[in-house]
C-alpha positions as a LaTeX table, in Angstrom:
\begin{tabular}{lrrr}
\hline
Residue & $x$ (\AA) & $y$ (\AA) & $z$ (\AA) \\
\hline
Met1 & 26.03 & $-5.25$ & $-9.53$ \\
Thr2 & 22.79 & $-3.69$ & $-10.08$ \\
Pro3 & 19.40 & $-5.65$ & $-9.95$ \\
Ala4 & 18.96 & $-5.21$ & $-13.64$ \\
Arg5 & 21.65 & $-8.17$ & $-13.62$ \\
His6 & 19.23 & $-10.54$ & $-11.94$ \\
Leu7 & 18.97 & $-12.65$ & $-15.56$ \\
Arg8 & 19.95 & $-16.12$ & $-15.80$ \\
Leu9 & 23.01 & $-17.22$ & $-17.77$ \\
Ala10 & 21.78 & $-20.12$ & $-20.49$ \\
Val11 & 24.39 & $-21.44$ & $-22.10$ \\
Ala12 & 27.74 & $-20.30$ & $-24.12$ \\
Val13 & 29.61 & $-20.83$ & $-26.87$ \\
Leu14 & 33.06 & $-19.21$ & $-26.96$ \\
Val15 & 34.37 & $-18.34$ & $-30.71$ \\
Ala16 & 37.66 & $-17.88$ & $-31.88$ \\
Ala17 & 41.52 & $-17.25$ & $-31.87$ \\
Ala18 & 43.90 & $-17.99$ & $-29.08$ \\
Leu19 & 44.45 & $-14.58$ & $-27.00$ \\
Leu20 & 48.19 & $-13.21$ & $-27.17$ \\
Leu21 & 49.45 & $-13.72$ & $-23.53$ \\
Ser22 & 49.78 & $-10.02$ & $-21.73$ \\
Ala23 & 50.32 & $-8.59$ & $-18.51$ \\
Thr24 & 46.46 & $-7.35$ & $-18.24$ \\
Val25 & 43.66 & $-9.60$ & $-18.64$ \\
Pro26 & 41.82 & $-8.81$ & $-21.93$ \\
Ala27 & 38.10 & $-7.54$ & $-21.46$ \\
Ala28 & 36.62 & $-11.03$ & $-23.40$ \\
Arg29 & 38.96 & $-13.28$ & $-21.58$ \\
Ala30 & 37.75 & $-11.91$ & $-18.33$ \\
Gln31 & 34.26 & $-12.60$ & $-18.98$ \\
Glu32 & 35.10 & $-15.79$ & $-20.68$ \\
Glu33 & 36.96 & $-17.14$ & $-17.39$ \\
Thr34 & 34.47 & $-15.82$ & $-14.51$ \\
Lys35 & 33.52 & $-18.90$ & $-12.79$ \\
His36 & 29.27 & $-19.40$ & $-13.12$ \\
Glu37 & 30.16 & $-20.91$ & $-8.95$ \\
Glu38 & 31.58 & $-17.49$ & $-7.99$ \\
Phe39 & 28.47 & $-15.32$ & $-8.78$ \\
Ser40 & 24.84 & $-15.63$ & $-9.02$ \\
Tyr41 & 21.71 & $-14.25$ & $-10.58$ \\
Ile42 & 19.68 & $-14.81$ & $-7.56$ \\
Pro43 & 18.76 & $-11.71$ & $-5.48$ \\
Ser44 & 18.59 & $-13.35$ & $-2.51$ \\
Asp45 & 22.27 & $-14.86$ & $-2.93$ \\
Glu46 & 25.12 & $-13.58$ & $-0.99$ \\
His47 & 26.89 & $-13.47$ & $-4.56$ \\
Gly48 & 23.91 & $-12.03$ & $-6.18$ \\
Pro49 & 23.37 & $-8.93$ & $-8.14$ \\
Glu50 & 22.88 & $-6.72$ & $-5.18$ \\
His51 & 26.35 & $-7.97$ & $-3.95$ \\
Gly52 & 28.57 & $-8.63$ & $-6.89$ \\
Gly53 & 30.91 & $-5.57$ & $-6.23$ \\
His54 & 31.98 & $-7.00$ & $-2.96$ \\
Val55 & 32.29 & $-10.53$ & $-3.77$ \\
Lys56 & 35.83 & $-9.68$ & $-4.88$ \\
Lys57 & 37.80 & $-6.49$ & $-5.26$ \\
Glu58 & 38.60 & $-7.25$ & $-8.96$ \\
Trp59 & 34.65 & $-6.93$ & $-9.39$ \\
Ala60 & 34.02 & $-3.38$ & $-7.42$ \\
Ala61 & 33.10 & $-2.09$ & $-10.67$ \\
Cys62 & 29.87 & $-4.51$ & $-10.63$ \\
Gly63 & 28.74 & $-1.98$ & $-7.61$ \\
Thr64 & 30.38 & 1.23 & $-8.01$ \\
Gly65 & 30.51 & 1.35 & $-12.19$ \\
Arg66 & 28.90 & 4.62 & $-14.12$ \\
Met67 & 28.57 & 3.39 & $-17.74$ \\
Glu68 & 26.75 & $-0.12$ & $-16.35$ \\
Ser69 & 25.25 & $-2.48$ & $-18.85$ \\
Pro70 & 22.73 & $-3.79$ & $-20.02$ \\
Ile71 & 20.22 & $-0.90$ & $-19.42$ \\
Asp72 & 16.60 & $-0.08$ & $-21.14$ \\
Leu73 & 16.64 & 1.36 & $-24.49$ \\
Ser74 & 14.00 & 3.85 & $-24.36$ \\
His75 & 12.94 & 5.69 & $-27.64$ \\
Glu76 & 12.56 & 8.98 & $-25.85$ \\
Arg77 & 16.31 & 8.83 & $-25.05$ \\
Val78 & 17.83 & 7.58 & $-28.33$ \\
Ser79 & 19.52 & 10.28 & $-30.61$ \\
Leu80 & 19.48 & 9.48 & $-34.27$ \\
Ala81 & 23.12 & 9.28 & $-35.79$ \\
Arg82 & 23.21 & 8.73 & $-39.54$ \\
Ser83 & 26.82 & 9.09 & $-39.52$ \\
Leu84 & 27.52 & 5.92 & $-37.80$ \\
Gly85 & 26.50 & 3.85 & $-41.17$ \\
Tyr86 & 26.06 & $-0.15$ & $-41.59$ \\
Leu87 & 28.16 & $-2.24$ & $-39.00$ \\
Ser88 & 31.62 & $-3.10$ & $-40.88$ \\
His89 & 32.34 & $-6.33$ & $-40.36$ \\
Ser90 & 34.57 & $-9.15$ & $-42.23$ \\
Tyr91 & 33.47 & $-12.04$ & $-40.52$ \\
Arg92 & 34.71 & $-15.30$ & $-41.57$ \\
Pro93 & 34.24 & $-19.50$ & $-40.84$ \\
Ala94 & 36.15 & $-20.55$ & $-37.87$ \\
Glu95 & 36.38 & $-24.29$ & $-36.18$ \\
Ala96 & 34.30 & $-24.04$ & $-32.79$ \\
Ser97 & 33.40 & $-25.85$ & $-29.92$ \\
Ile98 & 31.11 & $-25.03$ & $-27.02$ \\
Val99 & 32.50 & $-23.91$ & $-24.63$ \\
Arg100 & 35.78 & $-22.81$ & $-26.65$ \\
Phe101 & 36.28 & $-21.35$ & $-30.04$ \\
Glu102 & 39.38 & $-21.97$ & $-32.44$ \\
Gly103 & 40.70 & $-20.06$ & $-35.75$ \\
Asp104 & 40.38 & $-16.46$ & $-36.67$ \\
Ala105 & 36.75 & $-15.76$ & $-36.68$ \\
Gly106 & 37.10 & $-12.13$ & $-38.33$ \\
Ser107 & 36.59 & $-8.69$ & $-37.00$ \\
Leu108 & 34.64 & $-5.56$ & $-36.80$ \\
Val109 & 35.68 & $-2.28$ & $-37.34$ \\
Ile110 & 33.91 & 0.81 & $-35.43$ \\
Asn111 & 35.87 & 4.58 & $-35.73$ \\
Gly112 & 38.62 & 2.96 & $-37.51$ \\
Thr113 & 39.96 & 0.10 & $-34.96$ \\
Ala114 & 39.37 & $-3.46$ & $-35.75$ \\
Tyr115 & 37.86 & $-5.41$ & $-32.90$ \\
His116 & 38.35 & $-8.93$ & $-33.33$ \\
Leu117 & 35.57 & $-12.08$ & $-32.86$ \\
Lys118 & 36.49 & $-13.77$ & $-29.72$ \\
Gln119 & 33.03 & $-15.60$ & $-28.23$ \\
Leu120 & 29.61 & $-15.40$ & $-28.31$ \\
His121 & 26.92 & $-16.23$ & $-25.85$ \\
Trp122 & 23.21 & $-16.20$ & $-25.12$ \\
His123 & 21.50 & $-15.02$ & $-22.35$ \\
Ser124 & 18.07 & $-16.06$ & $-21.71$ \\
Pro125 & 15.90 & $-13.98$ & $-21.15$ \\
Ala126 & 17.33 & $-11.34$ & $-22.75$ \\
Glu127 & 19.32 & $-8.84$ & $-20.73$ \\
His128 & 18.52 & $-5.75$ & $-22.37$ \\
Thr129 & 15.22 & $-4.22$ & $-22.56$ \\
Val130 & 13.35 & $-1.95$ & $-25.34$ \\
Asp131 & 11.04 & 0.67 & $-24.18$ \\
Gly132 & 10.46 & $-1.96$ & $-20.95$ \\
Arg133 & 9.71 & $-5.07$ & $-22.96$ \\
Arg134 & 12.34 & $-7.53$ & $-22.63$ \\
Tyr135 & 12.84 & $-10.60$ & $-25.06$ \\
Asp136 & 13.44 & $-14.11$ & $-24.97$ \\
Met137 & 16.93 & $-14.22$ & $-25.52$ \\
Glu138 & 19.95 & $-12.00$ & $-26.48$ \\
Leu139 & 22.87 & $-13.12$ & $-28.21$ \\
His140 & 26.47 & $-11.22$ & $-27.02$ \\
Leu141 & 29.16 & $-11.15$ & $-30.10$ \\
Val142 & 31.98 & $-10.13$ & $-27.88$ \\
His143 & 35.21 & $-8.53$ & $-30.07$ \\
Glu144 & 38.21 & $-7.19$ & $-28.74$ \\
Ser145 & 40.95 & $-4.81$ & $-29.92$ \\
Ala146 & 44.85 & $-5.11$ & $-29.98$ \\
Glu147 & 44.39 & $-2.49$ & $-27.16$ \\
Asn148 & 42.18 & $-4.94$ & $-24.76$ \\
Lys149 & 39.32 & $-2.89$ & $-25.41$ \\
Ala150 & 35.94 & $-4.63$ & $-26.01$ \\
Ala151 & 33.04 & $-4.05$ & $-28.14$ \\
Val152 & 29.91 & $-6.33$ & $-27.89$ \\
Ile153 & 27.06 & $-6.59$ & $-30.58$ \\
Ala154 & 23.89 & $-7.76$ & $-29.01$ \\
Ile155 & 20.88 & $-9.32$ & $-31.12$ \\
Leu156 & 17.62 & $-9.90$ & $-30.05$ \\
Tyr157 & 15.36 & $-13.03$ & $-30.33$ \\
Glu158 & 11.62 & $-13.33$ & $-29.60$ \\
Val159 & 9.95 & $-16.83$ & $-30.27$ \\
Gly160 & 7.92 & $-16.74$ & $-33.71$ \\
Arg161 & 7.48 & $-19.02$ & $-36.96$ \\
His162 & 10.92 & $-18.27$ & $-38.74$ \\
Asp163 & 13.95 & $-20.65$ & $-39.30$ \\
Asp164 & 17.48 & $-19.24$ & $-38.17$ \\
Ala165 & 20.27 & $-21.02$ & $-40.13$ \\
Phe166 & 22.80 & $-20.05$ & $-37.31$ \\
Leu167 & 20.79 & $-21.16$ & $-34.17$ \\
His168 & 19.74 & $-24.19$ & $-36.06$ \\
His169 & 23.26 & $-25.60$ & $-36.76$ \\
Leu170 & 24.04 & $-25.12$ & $-33.02$ \\
Glu171 & 20.66 & $-26.48$ & $-31.48$ \\
Pro172 & 21.67 & $-30.08$ & $-31.32$ \\
Phe173 & 24.86 & $-29.75$ & $-29.81$ \\
Ile174 & 23.16 & $-26.89$ & $-27.14$ \\
Arg175 & 20.63 & $-29.76$ & $-26.65$ \\
Arg176 & 23.42 & $-32.42$ & $-25.74$ \\
Ile177 & 25.67 & $-29.88$ & $-23.11$ \\
Ala178 & 22.04 & $-28.41$ & $-21.67$ \\
Gly179 & 22.10 & $-28.17$ & $-17.62$ \\
Val180 & 25.90 & $-29.53$ & $-17.79$ \\
Arg181 & 28.45 & $-27.44$ & $-16.66$ \\
Asp182 & 31.79 & $-26.66$ & $-18.48$ \\
Arg183 & 31.32 & $-29.47$ & $-20.96$ \\
Glu184 & 33.00 & $-28.90$ & $-24.28$ \\
Glu185 & 31.00 & $-30.25$ & $-27.44$ \\
Arg186 & 32.82 & $-29.40$ & $-30.63$ \\
Val187 & 30.92 & $-28.25$ & $-33.25$ \\
Gly188 & 32.80 & $-28.09$ & $-36.11$ \\
Val189 & 33.06 & $-25.10$ & $-38.55$ \\
Val190 & 30.74 & $-22.36$ & $-37.77$ \\
Asp191 & 30.23 & $-19.11$ & $-39.58$ \\
Pro192 & 29.37 & $-15.94$ & $-37.70$ \\
Arg193 & 28.29 & $-13.92$ & $-40.69$ \\
Arg194 & 25.07 & $-16.24$ & $-40.11$ \\
Ala195 & 24.68 & $-14.67$ & $-36.83$ \\
Arg196 & 23.63 & $-11.48$ & $-38.36$ \\
Gly197 & 23.06 & $-10.04$ & $-41.53$ \\
Arg198 & 23.12 & $-6.33$ & $-42.77$ \\
Ala199 & 22.54 & $-3.94$ & $-39.82$ \\
Ser200 & 21.83 & $-0.20$ & $-40.95$ \\
Val201 & 19.74 & 0.33 & $-37.69$ \\
Tyr202 & 21.33 & $-0.36$ & $-34.07$ \\
Tyr203 & 21.18 & 1.33 & $-30.84$ \\
Arg204 & 24.91 & 2.31 & $-29.23$ \\
Tyr205 & 26.21 & 3.31 & $-26.25$ \\
Met206 & 29.21 & 3.15 & $-23.96$ \\
Gly207 & 28.83 & $-0.07$ & $-21.08$ \\
Ser208 & 30.36 & $-2.74$ & $-19.60$ \\
Leu209 & 30.53 & $-6.19$ & $-19.49$ \\
Thr210 & 27.34 & $-7.67$ & $-18.17$ \\
Thr211 & 29.05 & $-10.12$ & $-15.63$ \\
Pro212 & 32.14 & $-9.75$ & $-13.58$ \\
Pro213 & 34.56 & $-8.04$ & $-13.62$ \\
Cys214 & 31.83 & $-5.89$ & $-15.22$ \\
Thr215 & 34.47 & $-4.02$ & $-16.84$ \\
Glu216 & 33.75 & $-0.48$ & $-18.32$ \\
Gly217 & 34.10 & 1.56 & $-21.04$ \\
Val218 & 32.55 & $-1.60$ & $-23.42$ \\
Ile219 & 31.50 & $-0.23$ & $-26.80$ \\
Ser220 & 27.43 & $-1.90$ & $-26.88$ \\
Thr221 & 25.76 & $-2.02$ & $-29.98$ \\
Ile222 & 22.52 & $-3.60$ & $-30.20$ \\
Val223 & 20.92 & $-4.52$ & $-33.45$ \\
Lys224 & 16.77 & $-3.28$ & $-33.60$ \\
Arg225 & 15.85 & $-6.05$ & $-35.54$ \\
Val226 & 14.38 & $-8.86$ & $-33.56$ \\
Arg227 & 14.85 & $-12.02$ & $-34.56$ \\
Thr228 & 11.61 & $-14.69$ & $-34.18$ \\
Pro229 & 13.18 & $-18.38$ & $-34.41$ \\
Tyr230 & 10.86 & $-21.25$ & $-33.83$ \\
Pro231 & 9.94 & $-21.94$ & $-30.40$ \\
Cys232 & 11.77 & $-25.25$ & $-30.37$ \\
Thr233 & 15.14 & $-23.58$ & $-31.42$ \\
Ser234 & 14.67 & $-20.84$ & $-28.90$ \\
Trp235 & 13.93 & $-23.05$ & $-25.77$ \\
Ser236 & 17.36 & $-25.13$ & $-26.48$ \\
Phe237 & 19.09 & $-22.01$ & $-25.76$ \\
Ser238 & 17.35 & $-21.40$ & $-22.48$ \\
Gly239 & 17.45 & $-24.97$ & $-21.32$ \\
Lys240 & 13.27 & $-25.26$ & $-21.69$ \\
Pro241 & 11.62 & $-28.67$ & $-22.97$ \\
Cys242 & 10.47 & $-28.45$ & $-26.44$ \\
Thr243 & 6.64 & $-29.41$ & $-26.26$ \\
Thr244 & 5.32 & $-28.19$ & $-29.83$ \\
\hline
\end{tabular}
């Protein structure tokens, strides 16, 4: 696991349907089931970013992988691909709880393959950087195909002065579980369509899961437009007290 993984996981909201049992562990399930006490984002910790690839043999890719995420999105290295078009998705409302989701929350189509939405989670501060700049928060929508391949859509957030309906809906539930591990909180029906709107400009590369087991071959898509929610809404997800 590279030093770039030295990021604090704020809180997770897992979205979606029960996964079919299979002989292999799906990428989305692998990320969901990694226990927080098994790895750390603190560099000096024996389970920290620099040693993640040695904690478990199943996590070897965290130290030796060649398609690791996150990365710095440098405009000097970006190639424009107009053929990609809009992100094609068919999300729908589904019953949810923090940290678990029930129900069919819809899917995303990439290159003709359907990737079903399995979970959402936040990182604060953001994992990806843009030209070296790190934003306040990053939302990951984790999808999985019938072949257990993963696709992640990332949305960046910066504290601002705009209302974000999706975050606003989850804010009271996040506040109740802030700082508490493995506590489940039912949130009723959550509509993932409110998490992201029409996205015509985005970055895409082949990467990996950003937490152990760091599974590679993940289609990583980062929406270019940065959301700017109110400070108190953002701080709820990062565990910071609201002082405004």
